[in-house]
CSV table of C-alpha atoms in Angstrom, one decimal:
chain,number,residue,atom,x,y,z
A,1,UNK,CA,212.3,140.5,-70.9
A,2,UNK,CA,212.0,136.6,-71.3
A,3,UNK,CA,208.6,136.9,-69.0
A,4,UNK,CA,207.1,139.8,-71.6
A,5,UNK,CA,207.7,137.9,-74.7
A,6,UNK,CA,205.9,135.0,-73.0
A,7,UNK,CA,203.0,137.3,-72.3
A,8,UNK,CA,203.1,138.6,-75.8
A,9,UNK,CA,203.5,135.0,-77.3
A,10,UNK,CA,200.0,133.9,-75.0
A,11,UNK,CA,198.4,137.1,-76.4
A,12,UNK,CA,199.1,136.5,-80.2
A,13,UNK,CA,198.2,132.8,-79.8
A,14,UNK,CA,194.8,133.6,-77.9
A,15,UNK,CA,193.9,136.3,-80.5
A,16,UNK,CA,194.9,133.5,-83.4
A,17,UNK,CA,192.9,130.7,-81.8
A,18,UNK,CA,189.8,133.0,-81.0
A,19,UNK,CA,189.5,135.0,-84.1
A,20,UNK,CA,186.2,136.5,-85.3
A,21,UNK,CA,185.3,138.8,-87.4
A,22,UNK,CA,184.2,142.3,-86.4
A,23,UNK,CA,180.3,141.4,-86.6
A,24,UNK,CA,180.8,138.3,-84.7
A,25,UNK,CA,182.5,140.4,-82.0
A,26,UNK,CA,179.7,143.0,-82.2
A,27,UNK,CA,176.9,140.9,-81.9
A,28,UNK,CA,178.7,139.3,-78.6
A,29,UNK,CA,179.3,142.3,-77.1
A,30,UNK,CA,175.5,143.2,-77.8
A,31,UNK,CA,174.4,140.0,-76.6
A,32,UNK,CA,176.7,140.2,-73.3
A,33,UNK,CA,175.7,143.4,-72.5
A,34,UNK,CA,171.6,142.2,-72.3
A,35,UNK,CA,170.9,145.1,-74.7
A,36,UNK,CA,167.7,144.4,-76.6
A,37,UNK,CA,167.3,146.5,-79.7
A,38,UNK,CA,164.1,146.7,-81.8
A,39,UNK,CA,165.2,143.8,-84.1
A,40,UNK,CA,162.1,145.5,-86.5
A,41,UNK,CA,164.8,148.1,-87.6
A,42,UNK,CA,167.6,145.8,-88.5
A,43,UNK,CA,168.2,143.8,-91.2
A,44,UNK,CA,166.5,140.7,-91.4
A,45,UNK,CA,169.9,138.3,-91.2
A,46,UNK,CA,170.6,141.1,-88.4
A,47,UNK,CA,167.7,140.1,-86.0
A,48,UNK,CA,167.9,137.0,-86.7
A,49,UNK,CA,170.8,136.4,-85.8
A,50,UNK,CA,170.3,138.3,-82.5
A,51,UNK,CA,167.4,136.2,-81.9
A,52,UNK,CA,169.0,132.6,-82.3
A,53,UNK,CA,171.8,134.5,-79.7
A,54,UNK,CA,168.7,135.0,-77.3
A,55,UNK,CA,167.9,131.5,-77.4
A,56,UNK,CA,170.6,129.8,-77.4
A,57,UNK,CA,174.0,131.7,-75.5
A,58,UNK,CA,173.6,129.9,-72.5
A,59,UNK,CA,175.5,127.4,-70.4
A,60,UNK,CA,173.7,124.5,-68.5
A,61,UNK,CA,174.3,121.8,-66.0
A,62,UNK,CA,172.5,118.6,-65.2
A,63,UNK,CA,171.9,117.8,-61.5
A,64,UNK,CA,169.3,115.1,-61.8
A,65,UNK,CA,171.8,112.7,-63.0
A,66,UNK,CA,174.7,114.3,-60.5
A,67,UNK,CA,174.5,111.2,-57.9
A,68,UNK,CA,173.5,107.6,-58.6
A,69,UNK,CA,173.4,104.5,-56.8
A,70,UNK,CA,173.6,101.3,-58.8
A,71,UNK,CA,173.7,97.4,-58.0
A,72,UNK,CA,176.5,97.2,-60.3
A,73,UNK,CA,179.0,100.3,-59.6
A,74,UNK,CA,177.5,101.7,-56.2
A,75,UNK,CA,178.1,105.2,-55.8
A,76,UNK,CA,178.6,107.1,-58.6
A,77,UNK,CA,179.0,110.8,-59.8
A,78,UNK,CA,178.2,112.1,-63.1
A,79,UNK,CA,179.6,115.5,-63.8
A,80,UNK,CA,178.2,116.9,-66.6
A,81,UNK,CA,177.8,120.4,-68.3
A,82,UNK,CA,177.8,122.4,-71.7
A,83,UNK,CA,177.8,126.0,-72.9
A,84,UNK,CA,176.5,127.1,-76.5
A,85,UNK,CA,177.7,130.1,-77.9
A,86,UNK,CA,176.6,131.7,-81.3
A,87,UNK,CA,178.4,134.1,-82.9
A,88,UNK,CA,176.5,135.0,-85.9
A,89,UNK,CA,179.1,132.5,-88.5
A,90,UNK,CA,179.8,129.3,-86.1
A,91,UNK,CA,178.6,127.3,-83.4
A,92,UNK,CA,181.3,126.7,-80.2
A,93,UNK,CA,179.9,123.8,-77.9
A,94,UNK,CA,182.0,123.7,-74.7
A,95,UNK,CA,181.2,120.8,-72.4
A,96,UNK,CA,182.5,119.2,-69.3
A,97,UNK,CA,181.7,115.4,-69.0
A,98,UNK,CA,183.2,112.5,-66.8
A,99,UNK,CA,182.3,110.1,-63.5
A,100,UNK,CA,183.9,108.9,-60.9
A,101,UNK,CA,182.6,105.7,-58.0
A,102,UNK,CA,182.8,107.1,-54.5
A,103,UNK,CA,184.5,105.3,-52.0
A,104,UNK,CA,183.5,108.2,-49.4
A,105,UNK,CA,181.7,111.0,-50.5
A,106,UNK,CA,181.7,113.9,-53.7
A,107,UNK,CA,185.1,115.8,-51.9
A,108,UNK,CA,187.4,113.4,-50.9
A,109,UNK,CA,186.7,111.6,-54.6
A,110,UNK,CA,186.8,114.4,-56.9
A,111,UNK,CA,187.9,114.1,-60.3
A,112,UNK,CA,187.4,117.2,-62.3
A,113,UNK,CA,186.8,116.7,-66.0
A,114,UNK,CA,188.5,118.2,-68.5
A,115,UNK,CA,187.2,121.3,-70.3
A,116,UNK,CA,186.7,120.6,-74.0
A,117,UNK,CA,185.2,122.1,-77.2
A,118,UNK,CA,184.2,121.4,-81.0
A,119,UNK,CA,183.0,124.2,-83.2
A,120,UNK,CA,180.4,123.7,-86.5
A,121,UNK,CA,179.0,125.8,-89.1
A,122,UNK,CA,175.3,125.5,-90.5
A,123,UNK,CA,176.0,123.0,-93.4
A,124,UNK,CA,179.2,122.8,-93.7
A,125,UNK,CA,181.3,119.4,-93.5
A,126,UNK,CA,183.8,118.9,-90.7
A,127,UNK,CA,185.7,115.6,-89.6
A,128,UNK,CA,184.5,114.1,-86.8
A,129,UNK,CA,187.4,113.3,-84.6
A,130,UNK,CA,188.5,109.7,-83.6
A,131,UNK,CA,187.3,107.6,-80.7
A,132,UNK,CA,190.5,107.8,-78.3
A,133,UNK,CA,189.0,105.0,-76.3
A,134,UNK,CA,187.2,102.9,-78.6
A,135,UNK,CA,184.4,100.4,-76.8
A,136,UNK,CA,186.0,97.5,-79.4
A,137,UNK,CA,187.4,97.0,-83.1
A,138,UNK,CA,184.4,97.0,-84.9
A,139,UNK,CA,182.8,99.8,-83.2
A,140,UNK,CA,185.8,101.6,-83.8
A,141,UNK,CA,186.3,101.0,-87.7
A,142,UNK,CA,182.6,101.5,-88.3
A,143,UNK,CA,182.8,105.4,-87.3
A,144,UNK,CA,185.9,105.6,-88.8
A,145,UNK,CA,186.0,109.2,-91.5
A,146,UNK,CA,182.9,110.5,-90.4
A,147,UNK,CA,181.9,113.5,-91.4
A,148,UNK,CA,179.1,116.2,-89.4
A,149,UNK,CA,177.4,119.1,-90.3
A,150,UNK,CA,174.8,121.1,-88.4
A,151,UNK,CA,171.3,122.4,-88.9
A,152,UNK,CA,169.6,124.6,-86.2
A,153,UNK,CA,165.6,125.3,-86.3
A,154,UNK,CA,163.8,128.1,-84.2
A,155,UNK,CA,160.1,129.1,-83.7
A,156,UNK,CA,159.3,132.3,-85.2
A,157,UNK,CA,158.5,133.9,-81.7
A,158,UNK,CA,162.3,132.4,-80.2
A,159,UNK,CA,160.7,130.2,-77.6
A,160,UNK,CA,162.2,127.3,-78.6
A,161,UNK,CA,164.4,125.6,-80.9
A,162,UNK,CA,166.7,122.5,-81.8
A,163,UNK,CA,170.5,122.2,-83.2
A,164,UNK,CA,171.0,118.9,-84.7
A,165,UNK,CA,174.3,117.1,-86.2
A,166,UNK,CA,174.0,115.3,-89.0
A,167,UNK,CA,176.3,112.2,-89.6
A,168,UNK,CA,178.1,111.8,-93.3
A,169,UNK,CA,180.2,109.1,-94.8
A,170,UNK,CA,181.6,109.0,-98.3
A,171,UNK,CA,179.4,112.5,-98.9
A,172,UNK,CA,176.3,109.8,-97.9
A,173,UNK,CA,174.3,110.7,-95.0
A,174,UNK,CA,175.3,107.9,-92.5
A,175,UNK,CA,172.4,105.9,-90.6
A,176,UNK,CA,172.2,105.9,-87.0
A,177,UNK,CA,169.6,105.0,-84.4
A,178,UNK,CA,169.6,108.6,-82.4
A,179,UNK,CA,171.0,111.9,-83.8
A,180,UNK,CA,173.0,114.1,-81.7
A,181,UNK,CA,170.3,117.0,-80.6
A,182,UNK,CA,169.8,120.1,-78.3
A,183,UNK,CA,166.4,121.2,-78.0
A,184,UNK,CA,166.1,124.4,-76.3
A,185,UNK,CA,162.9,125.5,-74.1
A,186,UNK,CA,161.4,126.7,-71.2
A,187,UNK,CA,160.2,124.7,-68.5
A,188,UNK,CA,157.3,125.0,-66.2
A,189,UNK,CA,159.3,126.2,-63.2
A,190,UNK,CA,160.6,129.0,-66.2
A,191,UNK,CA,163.9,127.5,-66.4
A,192,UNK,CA,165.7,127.2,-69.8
A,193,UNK,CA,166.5,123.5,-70.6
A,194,UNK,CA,168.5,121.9,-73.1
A,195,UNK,CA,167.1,118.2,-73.6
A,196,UNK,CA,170.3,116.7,-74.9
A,197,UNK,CA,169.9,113.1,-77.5
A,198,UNK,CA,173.7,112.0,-77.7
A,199,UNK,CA,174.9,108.9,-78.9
A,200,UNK,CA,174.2,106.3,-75.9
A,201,UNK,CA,176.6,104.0,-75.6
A,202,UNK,CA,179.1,105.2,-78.6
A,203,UNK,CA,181.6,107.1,-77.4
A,204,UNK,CA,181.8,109.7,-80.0
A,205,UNK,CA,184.6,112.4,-79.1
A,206,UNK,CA,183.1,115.2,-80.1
A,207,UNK,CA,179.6,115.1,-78.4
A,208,UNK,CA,178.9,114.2,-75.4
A,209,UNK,CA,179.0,110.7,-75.7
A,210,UNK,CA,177.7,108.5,-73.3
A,211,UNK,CA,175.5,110.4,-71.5
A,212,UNK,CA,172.0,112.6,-72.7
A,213,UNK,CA,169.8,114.2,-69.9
A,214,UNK,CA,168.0,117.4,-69.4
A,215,UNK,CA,170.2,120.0,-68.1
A,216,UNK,CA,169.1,123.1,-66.8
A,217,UNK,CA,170.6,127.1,-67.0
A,218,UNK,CA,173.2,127.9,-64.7
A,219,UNK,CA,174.3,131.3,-64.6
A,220,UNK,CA,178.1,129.9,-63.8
A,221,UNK,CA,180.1,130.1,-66.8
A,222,UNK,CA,181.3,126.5,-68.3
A,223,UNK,CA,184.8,127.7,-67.3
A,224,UNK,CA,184.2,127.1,-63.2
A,225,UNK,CA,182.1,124.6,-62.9
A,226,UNK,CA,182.7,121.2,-61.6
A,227,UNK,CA,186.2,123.0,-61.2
A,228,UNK,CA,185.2,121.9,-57.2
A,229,UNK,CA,182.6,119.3,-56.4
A,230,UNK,CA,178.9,120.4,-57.0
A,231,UNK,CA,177.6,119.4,-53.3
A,232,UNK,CA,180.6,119.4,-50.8
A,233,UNK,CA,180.2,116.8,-47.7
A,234,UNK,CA,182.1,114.2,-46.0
């Protein structure tokens, strides 16, 4: 009995935690199932919503930064990954992001990050969530109550588009050198990219800090991977 009301107790919180309203849900379960209805018979908000889902649902990885060599660390691995899901109301960016020097190779060193996640609305104000490791005092104080709010753009035939965050302080838009961005296209090899402008160097919890790159589509979901090392060897 003790194991059921655990179960139940794991249900109830997951339904709390994920809760969406009934066209959210529909337009995931549309978008999940690869139907493509003639968007020309919906409503306008309808379609475009659908179409912003086309775009941008995806989850992405970025190998070209994977393995470096540097005079100053040697070896080291760069694990890095996001997922963007729309839902028709709010943005839910789930990312994976840490490193790790290798003494011997990708396997025996592993460190699998943790899994993590913010969620935004299209101009609507959200705290930005401390620095848990701040780089010094200063730094620390100077991003101190932020504020963020997202915008997202799209070309009118879906082929590309960008989601931005914008930085606020006091309700005053807050100056710094590089936005957070995700601009979403298609690359020559037909690959879907997400070119990702963080803040380099920051340490900003709720993006992905320290690191920007190009990452490309994976059809793994965010949940498994780096879960085990991307290239196994020894």
């Amino acid at each position: 009995q003790a194991y059921n009301c655990l179960i139940h107790f794991y249900k109830r919180e997951t339904i709390l935690n994920t809760m969406r309203s009934l066209r959210s849900l529909c337009l995931l379960k549309v978008h999940s199932l690869g139907l493509n209805p003639d968007l020309s018979r919906m409503p306008p908000s309808l379609a475009k919503d659908i179409k912003v889902m086309r775009l941008f649902n995806r989850s992405f990885i970025d190998r070209e930064m994977y393995l470096e060599e540097t005079l100053q660390f040697g070896r080291r691995v760069f694990q890095n990954a996001l997922s963007i899901q729309y839902d028709g109301a709010s943005w839910t960016i789930l990312y994976r992001s840490n490193h790790f020097d290798m003494d011997c190779c990708p396997t025996c060193d592993f460190v699998e990050p943790e899994l993590e996640q913010f969620t935004l609305e299209e101009g609507k104000l959200v705290p930005v969530p401390p620095q848990s490791n701040p780089e010094n005092i200063h730094q620390s104080q100077r991003y101190k109550d932020l504020m963020r709010s997202a915008s997202v753009t799209m070309e009118e035939d879906g082929t590309s588009g960008e989601i931005k965050l914008d930085l606020f302080k006091d309700s005053v838009p807050f100056p710094v050198e590089d936005k957070p961005t995700i601009t979403m296209e298609m690359n020559a090899s037909r690959q879907w990219v997400a070119d990702c402008g963080w803040f380099r160097g920051v340490g900003l919890a709720p993006v992905i800090a320290s690191v920007g790159g190009r990452y490309i589509e994976t059809p793994d979901p965010i949940q498994d991977v780096f879960t085990t090392p991307l290239y196994h060897s020894c």
